[in-house]
DNA sequence: CCAGACGTTGTT
DNA sequence: GTCTGG
DNA sequence: CCAGACGTTGTT
DNA sequence: GTCTGG
């Protein structure tokens, strides 16, 4: 599962920067960043933040997109409201089957670069938020699906995305403290090699199988986690830098 | 055939 | 748009 | 996902 | 307990 993320400028621009094209970076900062909610120290998917994603059609130059997939057959604002809280994540195992995701799974895959994500741990009837990041604290590349929706009423365009999830690893199991095999979920984290595989167009069945393989392999990236301040309700601090900082809960036994 | 959905998460 | 359930 | 409401009347 | 809103 993945409903809460941190996405700094540095993380979001990581892929654009790898070519060392300074002019391109300036352009992105000038023309795209103003339309995003960056920097995001914490955002809930349920607030549908605007971020940068790297689509297959333009692998090194990002576009602005809203978190919460709006499938092409949606016809008005009311339908958007009823669907986009349910399409923040897409189960990797079924992206080629679900009506909301199947077209995007074939033709509209993307990468989302974040610093880390947040998960809620339950202990003694209370909820403790954790921030999860790479052990080396480098940005994380997530597998995503995107779509451009056109409003039939006025031709207005809206680009949206969903984060692909997969089976959770042992750290996730511990945070979710779930003994069941059915197990916790986590976002699909891609190694550098798989990032490019994920964006490669599908032209035959082998390509499709390759993508399926990626969604089924458990992420090999080493992660670490610490408790942070509340992410929901009255005690929520909002989108402030300190929200991903470690906070000690004395009563919590983890 | 038409109507209605179309999605994800987890059980301290 | 396309699939599922009745 | 978590937090917060969960109801009625009539009008600041 | 269960549903809605963010």
PDB file of C-alpha atoms (C1' of nucleotides) in Angstrom:
ATOM      1  CA  UNK A   1       0.000   0.000   0.000  1.00  0.00           C
ATOM      2  CA  UNK A   2       1.129   3.528  -0.557  1.00  0.00           C
ATOM      3  CA  UNK A   3      -1.071   6.503   0.256  1.00  0.00           C
ATOM      4  CA  UNK A   4       1.440   8.951   1.750  1.00  0.00           C
ATOM      5  CA  UNK A   5       4.705  10.147   0.225  1.00  0.00           C
ATOM      6  CA  UNK A   6       7.566  12.606   0.469  1.00  0.00           C
ATOM      7  CA  UNK A   7       8.699  14.162  -2.822  1.00  0.00           C
ATOM      8  CA  UNK A   8      11.368  16.867  -2.648  1.00  0.00           C
ATOM      9  CA  UNK A   9      12.603  18.805  -5.702  1.00  0.00           C
ATOM     10  CA  UNK A  10      15.831  16.841  -5.542  1.00  0.00           C
ATOM     11  CA  UNK A  11      14.097  13.466  -5.694  1.00  0.00           C
ATOM     12  CA  UNK A  12      11.546  14.478  -8.308  1.00  0.00           C
ATOM     13  CA  UNK A  13      14.197  15.921 -10.633  1.00  0.00           C
ATOM     14  CA  UNK A  14      16.661  13.048 -10.222  1.00  0.00           C
ATOM     15  CA  UNK A  15      15.947  11.373 -13.549  1.00  0.00           C
ATOM     16  CA  UNK A  16      15.892  14.633 -15.524  1.00  0.00           C
ATOM     17  CA  UNK A  17      19.289  15.496 -14.076  1.00  0.00           C
ATOM     18  CA  UNK A  18      21.083  12.293 -15.039  1.00  0.00           C
ATOM     19  CA  UNK A  19      21.827  13.581 -18.577  1.00  0.00           C
ATOM     20  CA  UNK A  20      23.481  16.716 -17.185  1.00  0.00           C
ATOM     21  CA  UNK A  21      21.385  18.980 -19.450  1.00  0.00           C
ATOM     22  CA  UNK A  22      21.278  22.197 -17.393  1.00  0.00           C
ATOM     23  CA  UNK A  23      18.990  24.007 -19.853  1.00  0.00           C
ATOM     24  CA  UNK A  24      16.382  21.245 -19.594  1.00  0.00           C
ATOM     25  CA  UNK A  25      16.439  21.469 -15.794  1.00  0.00           C
ATOM     26  CA  UNK A  26      15.970  25.239 -15.917  1.00  0.00           C
ATOM     27  CA  UNK A  27      13.025  24.757 -18.244  1.00  0.00           C
ATOM     28  CA  UNK A  28      11.409  22.229 -15.942  1.00  0.00           C
ATOM     29  CA  UNK A  29      11.850  24.494 -12.931  1.00  0.00           C
ATOM     30  CA  UNK A  30      10.460  27.456 -14.849  1.00  0.00           C
ATOM     31  CA  UNK A  31       7.604  25.828 -16.774  1.00  0.00           C
ATOM     32  CA  UNK A  32       6.488  22.778 -14.787  1.00  0.00           C
ATOM     33  CA  UNK A  33       7.301  23.220 -11.093  1.00  0.00           C
ATOM     34  CA  UNK A  34       4.853  26.163 -10.678  1.00  0.00           C
ATOM     35  CA  UNK A  35       2.013  23.800 -11.612  1.00  0.00           C
ATOM     36  CA  UNK A  36       2.987  21.214  -8.990  1.00  0.00           C
ATOM     37  CA  UNK A  37       2.595  21.058  -5.200  1.00  0.00           C
ATOM     38  CA  UNK A  38       6.357  20.638  -4.773  1.00  0.00           C
ATOM     39  CA  UNK A  39       8.146  20.496  -2.500  1.00  0.00           C
ATOM     40  CA  UNK A  40       6.084  17.761  -0.821  1.00  0.00           C
ATOM     41  CA  UNK A  41       7.420  16.870   2.638  1.00  0.00           C
ATOM     42  CA  UNK A  42       4.248  14.915   3.171  1.00  0.00           C
ATOM     43  CA  UNK A  43       1.175  14.548   1.001  1.00  0.00           C
ATOM     44  CA  UNK A  44      -1.721  12.144   1.255  1.00  0.00           C
ATOM     45  CA  UNK A  45      -2.919  10.678  -2.013  1.00  0.00           C
ATOM     46  CA  UNK A  46      -6.443  11.506  -0.886  1.00  0.00           C
ATOM     47  CA  UNK A  47      -5.611  15.187  -1.391  1.00  0.00           C
ATOM     48  CA  UNK A  48      -4.575  14.431  -4.984  1.00  0.00           C
ATOM     49  CA  UNK A  49      -1.311  16.357  -5.158  1.00  0.00           C
ATOM     50  CA  UNK A  50       0.203  17.553  -8.433  1.00  0.00           C
ATOM     51  CA  UNK A  51       3.664  16.072  -9.012  1.00  0.00           C
ATOM     52  CA  UNK A  52       6.203  15.258 -11.702  1.00  0.00           C
ATOM     53  CA  UNK A  53       6.114  11.863 -13.383  1.00  0.00           C
ATOM     54  CA  UNK A  54       8.299  10.412 -16.156  1.00  0.00           C
ATOM     55  CA  UNK A  55       6.051   8.806 -18.792  1.00  0.00           C
ATOM     56  CA  UNK A  56       7.122   6.181 -21.322  1.00  0.00           C
ATOM     57  CA  UNK A  57       6.495   8.730 -24.082  1.00  0.00           C
ATOM     58  CA  UNK A  58       9.161  11.052 -22.640  1.00  0.00           C
ATOM     59  CA  UNK A  59      11.430   9.022 -20.384  1.00  0.00           C
ATOM     60  CA  UNK A  60      13.832  11.747 -19.229  1.00  0.00           C
ATOM     61  CA  UNK A  61      11.630  14.843 -19.315  1.00  0.00           C
ATOM     62  CA  UNK A  62       8.813  14.833 -16.743  1.00  0.00           C
ATOM     63  CA  UNK A  63       5.194  15.971 -17.021  1.00  0.00           C
ATOM     64  CA  UNK A  64       2.858  17.301 -14.323  1.00  0.00           C
ATOM     65  CA  UNK A  65       0.247  14.821 -13.143  1.00  0.00           C
ATOM     66  CA  UNK A  66      -2.360  14.432 -10.401  1.00  0.00           C
ATOM     67  CA  UNK A  67      -2.162  11.458  -8.048  1.00  0.00           C
ATOM     68  CA  UNK A  68      -5.366   9.405  -8.488  1.00  0.00           C
ATOM     69  CA  UNK A  69      -5.986   7.718 -11.838  1.00  0.00           C
ATOM     70  CA  UNK A  70      -8.949   8.966 -13.875  1.00  0.00           C
ATOM     71  CA  UNK A  71      -9.694   6.383 -16.604  1.00  0.00           C
ATOM     72  CA  UNK A  72     -10.572   7.679 -20.089  1.00  0.00           C
ATOM     73  CA  UNK A  73     -14.220   6.616 -19.956  1.00  0.00           C
ATOM     74  CA  UNK A  74     -15.019   8.959 -17.053  1.00  0.00           C
ATOM     75  CA  UNK A  75     -17.419  11.637 -18.292  1.00  0.00           C
ATOM     76  CA  UNK A  76     -17.727  14.311 -15.613  1.00  0.00           C
ATOM     77  CA  UNK A  77     -16.447  15.808 -12.363  1.00  0.00           C
ATOM     78  CA  UNK A  78     -18.850  13.772 -10.201  1.00  0.00           C
ATOM     79  CA  UNK A  79     -17.469  10.532 -11.631  1.00  0.00           C
ATOM     80  CA  UNK A  80     -13.923  11.747 -11.003  1.00  0.00           C
ATOM     81  CA  UNK A  81     -14.799  12.304  -7.359  1.00  0.00           C
ATOM     82  CA  UNK A  82     -16.224   8.826  -7.051  1.00  0.00           C
ATOM     83  CA  UNK A  83     -13.222   7.063  -8.618  1.00  0.00           C
ATOM     84  CA  UNK A  84      -9.975   8.856  -7.882  1.00  0.00           C
ATOM     85  CA  UNK A  85      -9.760   7.951  -4.202  1.00  0.00           C
ATOM     86  CA  UNK A  86      -9.914   4.318  -5.284  1.00  0.00           C
ATOM     87  CA  UNK A  87      -7.240   4.426  -7.960  1.00  0.00           C
ATOM     88  CA  UNK A  88      -4.332   5.848  -5.948  1.00  0.00           C
ATOM     89  CA  UNK A  89      -2.772   2.369  -6.086  1.00  0.00           C
ATOM     90  CA  UNK A  90      -2.965  -0.346  -8.738  1.00  0.00           C
ATOM     91  CA  UNK A  91      -2.295  -3.973  -7.788  1.00  0.00           C
ATOM     92  CA  UNK A  92       0.635  -5.060  -9.941  1.00  0.00           C
ATOM     93  CA  UNK A  93      -0.777  -8.586 -10.271  1.00  0.00           C
ATOM     94  CA  UNK A  94      -3.921  -7.382 -12.052  1.00  0.00           C
ATOM     95  CA  UNK A  95      -2.991  -4.218 -13.982  1.00  0.00           C
ATOM     96  CA  UNK A  96      -3.554  -5.967 -17.339  1.00  0.00           C
ATOM     97  CA  UNK A  97      -7.057  -7.084 -16.331  1.00  0.00           C
ATOM     98  CA  UNK A  98      -8.708  -4.212 -14.474  1.00  0.00           C
ATOM     99  CA  UNK A  99     -10.798  -1.926 -16.705  1.00  0.00           C
ATOM    100  CA  UNK A 100      -9.384   1.155 -14.990  1.00  0.00           C
ATOM    101  CA  UNK A 101      -5.762   0.167 -15.600  1.00  0.00           C
ATOM    102  CA  UNK A 102      -5.473  -2.262 -18.529  1.00  0.00           C
ATOM    103  CA  UNK A 103      -4.962   0.333 -21.273  1.00  0.00           C
ATOM    104  CA  UNK A 104      -2.425   2.242 -19.211  1.00  0.00           C
ATOM    105  CA  UNK A 105      -0.631  -1.007 -18.303  1.00  0.00           C
ATOM    106  CA  UNK A 106      -0.027  -1.612 -22.022  1.00  0.00           C
ATOM    107  CA  UNK A 107       0.744   1.907 -23.224  1.00  0.00           C
ATOM    108  CA  UNK A 108       1.023   4.388 -20.357  1.00  0.00           C
ATOM    109  CA  UNK A 109       3.553   3.313 -17.767  1.00  0.00           C
ATOM    110  CA  UNK A 110       5.600   5.861 -15.840  1.00  0.00           C
ATOM    111  CA  UNK A 111       8.140   6.408 -13.071  1.00  0.00           C
ATOM    112  CA  UNK A 112       7.565   8.495  -9.947  1.00  0.00           C
ATOM    113  CA  UNK A 113      10.641   9.631  -8.007  1.00  0.00           C
ATOM    114  CA  UNK A 114      10.132  10.137  -4.281  1.00  0.00           C
ATOM    115  CA  UNK A 115      12.272  10.445  -1.133  1.00  0.00           C
ATOM    116  CA  UNK A 116      10.234   7.849   0.697  1.00  0.00           C
ATOM    117  CA  UNK A 117       6.722   6.927   1.793  1.00  0.00           C
ATOM    118  CA  UNK A 118       4.717   6.750   5.009  1.00  0.00           C
ATOM    119  CA  UNK A 119       2.835   3.810   6.551  1.00  0.00           C
ATOM    120  CA  UNK A 120       0.662   3.463   9.638  1.00  0.00           C
ATOM    121  CA  UNK A 121       1.530   0.923  12.349  1.00  0.00           C
ATOM    122  CA  UNK A 122      -1.086  -0.268  14.856  1.00  0.00           C
ATOM    123  CA  UNK A 123      -0.140  -0.873  18.490  1.00  0.00           C
ATOM    124  CA  UNK A 124      -2.256  -0.835  21.661  1.00  0.00           C
ATOM    125  CA  UNK A 125      -5.260   0.639  19.841  1.00  0.00           C
ATOM    126  CA  UNK A 126      -3.243   3.562  18.576  1.00  0.00           C
ATOM    127  CA  UNK A 127      -1.810   4.481  15.215  1.00  0.00           C
ATOM    128  CA  UNK A 128       1.884   5.270  14.735  1.00  0.00           C
ATOM    129  CA  UNK A 129       3.067   6.712  11.423  1.00  0.00           C
ATOM    130  CA  UNK A 130       6.423   5.560  10.027  1.00  0.00           C
ATOM    131  CA  UNK A 131       8.573   7.106   7.305  1.00  0.00           C
ATOM    132  CA  UNK A 132      10.222   4.521   5.062  1.00  0.00           C
ATOM    133  CA  UNK A 133      13.208   5.361   2.878  1.00  0.00           C
ATOM    134  CA  UNK A 134      16.193   3.682   1.272  1.00  0.00           C
ATOM    135  CA  UNK A 135      18.996   2.748   3.658  1.00  0.00           C
ATOM    136  CA  UNK A 136      21.310   5.029   1.648  1.00  0.00           C
ATOM    137  CA  UNK A 137      18.589   7.758   1.696  1.00  0.00           C
ATOM    138  CA  UNK A 138      18.722   8.103  -2.088  1.00  0.00           C
ATOM    139  CA  UNK A 139      15.521   8.821  -4.044  1.00  0.00           C
ATOM    140  CA  UNK A 140      13.226   5.876  -4.770  1.00  0.00           C
ATOM    141  CA  UNK A 141      11.879   5.158  -8.268  1.00  0.00           C
ATOM    142  CA  UNK A 142       8.315   3.837  -8.168  1.00  0.00           C
ATOM    143  CA  UNK A 143       6.465   2.062 -10.956  1.00  0.00           C
ATOM    144  CA  UNK A 144       3.326   3.917 -12.001  1.00  0.00           C
ATOM    145  CA  UNK A 145       0.552   4.072 -14.583  1.00  0.00           C
ATOM    146  CA  UNK A 146      -0.687   7.328 -16.056  1.00  0.00           C
ATOM    147  CA  UNK A 147      -3.482   8.584 -18.250  1.00  0.00           C
ATOM    148  CA  UNK A 148      -4.623  11.756 -19.941  1.00  0.00           C
ATOM    149  CA  UNK A 149      -8.299  12.469 -19.421  1.00  0.00           C
ATOM    150  CA  UNK A 150     -10.185  14.895 -21.631  1.00  0.00           C
ATOM    151  CA  UNK A 151     -13.278  16.598 -20.293  1.00  0.00           C
ATOM    152  CA  UNK A 152     -15.956  16.074 -22.991  1.00  0.00           C
ATOM    153  CA  UNK A 153     -17.768  19.210 -21.790  1.00  0.00           C
ATOM    154  CA  UNK A 154     -14.966  21.693 -22.499  1.00  0.00           C
ATOM    155  CA  UNK A 155     -11.990  19.796 -23.898  1.00  0.00           C
ATOM    156  CA  UNK A 156      -9.957  20.490 -20.757  1.00  0.00           C
ATOM    157  CA  UNK A 157      -7.152  17.982 -20.175  1.00  0.00           C
ATOM    158  CA  UNK A 158      -6.098  16.346 -16.945  1.00  0.00           C
ATOM    159  CA  UNK A 159      -3.113  14.043 -16.525  1.00  0.00           C
ATOM    160  CA  UNK A 160      -3.363  11.550 -13.660  1.00  0.00           C
ATOM    161  CA  UNK A 161      -1.383   8.609 -12.302  1.00  0.00           C
ATOM    162  CA  UNK A 162      -1.540   5.597  -9.984  1.00  0.00           C
ATOM    163  CA  UNK A 163       1.233   3.894  -7.997  1.00  0.00           C
ATOM    164  CA  UNK A 164       1.683   0.181  -8.687  1.00  0.00           C
ATOM    165  CA  UNK A 165       1.844  -2.021  -5.589  1.00  0.00           C
ATOM    166  CA  UNK A 166       3.312  -5.436  -4.920  1.00  0.00           C
ATOM    167  CA  UNK A 167       3.718  -7.925  -2.066  1.00  0.00           C
ATOM    168  CA  UNK A 168       5.290  -6.307   1.007  1.00  0.00           C
ATOM    169  CA  UNK A 169       8.755  -7.324   2.238  1.00  0.00           C
ATOM    170  CA  UNK A 170       9.743  -8.225   5.817  1.00  0.00           C
ATOM    171  CA  UNK A 171      10.111  -4.599   6.954  1.00  0.00           C
ATOM    172  CA  UNK A 172       6.588  -3.883   5.693  1.00  0.00           C
ATOM    173  CA  UNK A 173       5.288  -6.964   7.487  1.00  0.00           C
ATOM    174  CA  UNK A 174       6.775  -5.677  10.714  1.00  0.00           C
ATOM    175  CA  UNK A 175       5.290  -2.223  10.312  1.00  0.00           C
ATOM    176  CA  UNK A 176       1.905  -3.672   9.417  1.00  0.00           C
ATOM    177  CA  UNK A 177       2.358  -6.268  12.187  1.00  0.00           C
ATOM    178  CA  UNK A 178       0.237  -8.636  10.212  1.00  0.00           C
ATOM    179  CA  UNK A 179       0.891 -12.352  10.825  1.00  0.00           C
ATOM    180  CA  UNK A 180      -1.254 -13.463   7.906  1.00  0.00           C
ATOM    181  CA  UNK A 181       0.244 -14.804   4.704  1.00  0.00           C
ATOM    182  CA  UNK A 182      -2.080 -12.617   2.695  1.00  0.00           C
ATOM    183  CA  UNK A 183       0.452 -10.088   3.781  1.00  0.00           C
ATOM    184  CA  UNK A 184       1.021  -6.380   3.505  1.00  0.00           C
ATOM    185  CA  UNK A 185       1.485  -4.447   0.302  1.00  0.00           C
ATOM    186  CA  UNK A 186       4.113  -1.930  -0.691  1.00  0.00           C
ATOM    187  CA  UNK A 187       4.807   0.296  -3.679  1.00  0.00           C
ATOM    188  CA  UNK A 188       6.716  -1.330  -6.530  1.00  0.00           C
ATOM    189  CA  UNK A 189      10.258  -0.003  -6.147  1.00  0.00           C
ATOM    190  CA  UNK A 190      12.417  -0.310  -9.252  1.00  0.00           C
ATOM    191  CA  UNK A 191      16.165  -0.852  -9.338  1.00  0.00           C
ATOM    192  CA  UNK A 192      18.063   1.281 -11.835  1.00  0.00           C
ATOM    193  CA  UNK A 193      18.042  -1.535 -14.379  1.00  0.00           C
ATOM    194  CA  UNK A 194      14.296  -2.084 -14.052  1.00  0.00           C
ATOM    195  CA  UNK A 195      13.452   1.618 -14.388  1.00  0.00           C
ATOM    196  CA  UNK A 196      14.318   1.502 -18.076  1.00  0.00           C
ATOM    197  CA  UNK A 197      12.618  -1.870 -18.554  1.00  0.00           C
ATOM    198  CA  UNK A 198       9.431  -0.464 -17.061  1.00  0.00           C
ATOM    199  CA  UNK A 199       9.347   2.416 -19.573  1.00  0.00           C
ATOM    200  CA  UNK A 200      10.153   0.276 -22.633  1.00  0.00           C
ATOM    201  CA  UNK A 201       7.166   0.088 -25.034  1.00  0.00           C
ATOM    202  CA  UNK A 202       5.278  -3.195 -25.278  1.00  0.00           C
ATOM    203  CA  UNK A 203       5.294  -4.322 -28.918  1.00  0.00           C
ATOM    204  CA  UNK A 204       4.864  -8.080 -28.500  1.00  0.00           C
ATOM    205  CA  UNK A 205       3.807 -10.676 -25.959  1.00  0.00           C
ATOM    206  CA  UNK A 206       7.354 -11.175 -24.653  1.00  0.00           C
ATOM    207  CA  UNK A 207       7.500  -7.477 -23.739  1.00  0.00           C
ATOM    208  CA  UNK A 208       4.239  -7.848 -21.848  1.00  0.00           C
ATOM    209  CA  UNK A 209       5.548 -10.900 -19.978  1.00  0.00           C
ATOM    210  CA  UNK A 210       8.649  -8.921 -19.035  1.00  0.00           C
ATOM    211  CA  UNK A 211       6.491  -6.203 -17.466  1.00  0.00           C
ATOM    212  CA  UNK A 212       4.456  -8.863 -15.640  1.00  0.00           C
ATOM    213  CA  UNK A 213       7.709 -10.324 -14.322  1.00  0.00           C
ATOM    214  CA  UNK A 214       8.717  -6.935 -12.912  1.00  0.00           C
ATOM    215  CA  UNK A 215       5.411  -6.603 -11.047  1.00  0.00           C
ATOM    216  CA  UNK A 216       5.834 -10.042  -9.517  1.00  0.00           C
ATOM    217  CA  UNK A 217       9.460  -9.838  -8.347  1.00  0.00           C
ATOM    218  CA  UNK A 218       9.762  -8.418  -4.843  1.00  0.00           C
ATOM    219  CA  UNK A 219      11.800  -5.211  -4.675  1.00  0.00           C
ATOM    220  CA  UNK A 220      15.438  -5.837  -3.725  1.00  0.00           C
ATOM    221  CA  UNK A 221      16.191  -2.307  -2.504  1.00  0.00           C
ATOM    222  CA  UNK A 222      17.216  -2.099   1.180  1.00  0.00           C
ATOM    223  CA  UNK A 223      14.882   0.076   3.253  1.00  0.00           C
ATOM    224  CA  UNK A 224      14.822   1.568   6.748  1.00  0.00           C
ATOM    225  CA  UNK A 225      12.039   3.173   8.788  1.00  0.00           C
ATOM    226  CA  UNK A 226      11.437   5.492  11.754  1.00  0.00           C
ATOM    227  CA  UNK A 227       8.373   6.882  13.535  1.00  0.00           C
ATOM    228  CA  UNK A 228       7.188  10.400  12.683  1.00  0.00           C
ATOM    229  CA  UNK A 229       4.487  12.890  13.728  1.00  0.00           C
ATOM    230  CA  UNK A 230       0.802  12.336  12.957  1.00  0.00           C
ATOM    231  CA  UNK A 231      -0.259  12.370   9.320  1.00  0.00           C
ATOM    232  CA  UNK A 232      -4.009  12.555   9.911  1.00  0.00           C
ATOM    233  CA  UNK A 233      -6.518  14.457  12.020  1.00  0.00           C
ATOM    234  CA  UNK A 234      -6.199  17.456  14.322  1.00  0.00           C
ATOM    235  CA  UNK A 235      -2.551  16.848  15.241  1.00  0.00           C
ATOM    236  CA  UNK A 236      -1.427  16.793  11.609  1.00  0.00           C
ATOM    237  CA  UNK A 237       1.376  19.323  11.113  1.00  0.00           C
ATOM    238  CA  UNK A 238       0.745  19.778   7.394  1.00  0.00           C
ATOM    239  CA  UNK A 239       3.315  19.938   4.632  1.00  0.00           C
ATOM    240  CA  UNK A 240       6.268  21.059   6.750  1.00  0.00           C
ATOM    241  CA  UNK A 241       9.845  19.913   6.464  1.00  0.00           C
ATOM    242  CA  UNK A 242       9.984  18.431   9.977  1.00  0.00           C
ATOM    243  CA  UNK A 243       7.173  15.967   9.246  1.00  0.00           C
ATOM    244  CA  UNK A 244       9.527  13.241   8.011  1.00  0.00           C
ATOM    245  CA  UNK A 245      11.908  13.702  10.975  1.00  0.00           C
ATOM    246  CA  UNK A 246      12.162  10.966  13.593  1.00  0.00           C
ATOM    247  CA  UNK A 247       9.849  11.314  16.603  1.00  0.00           C
ATOM    248  CA  UNK A 248      10.089   8.998  19.601  1.00  0.00           C
ATOM    249  CA  UNK A 249       6.919   7.454  21.044  1.00  0.00           C
ATOM    250  CA  UNK A 250       7.907   6.171  24.511  1.00  0.00           C
ATOM    251  CA  UNK A 251       4.934   3.834  24.834  1.00  0.00           C
ATOM    252  CA  UNK A 252       5.502   2.185  21.461  1.00  0.00           C
ATOM    253  CA  UNK A 253       7.152  -1.230  21.471  1.00  0.00           C
ATOM    254  CA  UNK A 254       8.283  -1.987  17.936  1.00  0.00           C
TER     255      UNK A 254
ATOM    256  C1'  DC B   1     -30.492  -8.232 -23.592  1.00  0.00           C
ATOM    257  C1'  DC B   2     -29.632  -3.915 -20.209  1.00  0.00           C
ATOM    258  C1'  DA B   3     -27.701  -1.965 -15.910  1.00  0.00           C
ATOM    259  C1'  DG B   4     -24.037  -0.999 -13.352  1.00  0.00           C
ATOM    260  C1'  DA B   5     -19.387  -1.218 -12.103  1.00  0.00           C
ATOM    261  C1'  DC B   6     -14.951   0.110 -13.094  1.00  0.00           C
ATOM    262  C1'  DG B   7     -10.474   0.140  -6.615  1.00  0.00           C
ATOM    263  C1'  DT B   8      -7.268  -0.572  -2.615  1.00  0.00           C
ATOM    264  C1'  DT B   9      -6.044  -1.759   2.044  1.00  0.00           C
ATOM    265  C1'  DG B  10      -5.979  -5.117   6.335  1.00  0.00           C
ATOM    266  C1'  DT B  11      -7.386  -8.297  11.365  1.00  0.00           C
ATOM    267  C1'  DT B  12      -2.515  -4.581  17.246  1.00  0.00           C
TER     268       DT B  12
ATOM    269  C1'  DG C   1     -14.893   1.959 -23.298  1.00  0.00           C
ATOM    270  C1'  DT C   2     -15.597  -2.761 -21.692  1.00  0.00           C
ATOM    271  C1'  DC C   3     -16.677  -6.364 -18.618  1.00  0.00           C
ATOM    272  C1'  DT C   4     -19.804  -8.733 -15.203  1.00  0.00           C
ATOM    273  C1'  DG C   5     -24.138  -9.922 -13.081  1.00  0.00           C
ATOM    274  C1'  DG C   6     -28.918 -10.590 -13.367  1.00  0.00           C
TER     275       DG C   6
ATOM    276  C1'  DC D   1      -5.327   4.714   4.565  1.00  0.00           C
ATOM    277  C1'  DC D   2      -7.230   7.300   9.190  1.00  0.00           C
ATOM    278  C1'  DA D   3     -10.432  10.569  11.527  1.00  0.00           C
ATOM    279  C1'  DG D   4     -14.714  11.787  12.579  1.00  0.00           C
ATOM    280  C1'  DA D   5     -19.513  11.613  12.276  1.00  0.00           C
ATOM    281  C1'  DC D   6     -23.481   9.195  13.359  1.00  0.00           C
ATOM    282  C1'  DG D   7     -29.673  14.149  13.907  1.00  0.00           C
ATOM    283  C1'  DT D   8     -33.391  17.575  13.732  1.00  0.00           C
ATOM    284  C1'  DT D   9     -35.234  22.176  13.500  1.00  0.00           C
ATOM    285  C1'  DG D  10     -35.103  26.679  11.408  1.00  0.00           C
ATOM    286  C1'  DT D  11     -31.935  30.768  10.497  1.00  0.00           C
ATOM    287  C1'  DT D  12     -26.436  34.425  12.267  1.00  0.00           C
TER     288       DT D  12
ATOM    289  C1'  DG E   1     -20.354  -0.677  14.230  1.00  0.00           C
ATOM    290  C1'  DT E   2     -20.152   1.548   9.840  1.00  0.00           C
ATOM    291  C1'  DC E   3     -20.055   5.082   6.541  1.00  0.00           C
ATOM    292  C1'  DT E   4     -18.099   9.427   4.522  1.00  0.00           C
ATOM    293  C1'  DG E   5     -14.597  12.870   3.633  1.00  0.00           C
ATOM    294  C1'  DG E   6      -9.971  14.112   2.994  1.00  0.00           C
TER     295       DG E   6
END
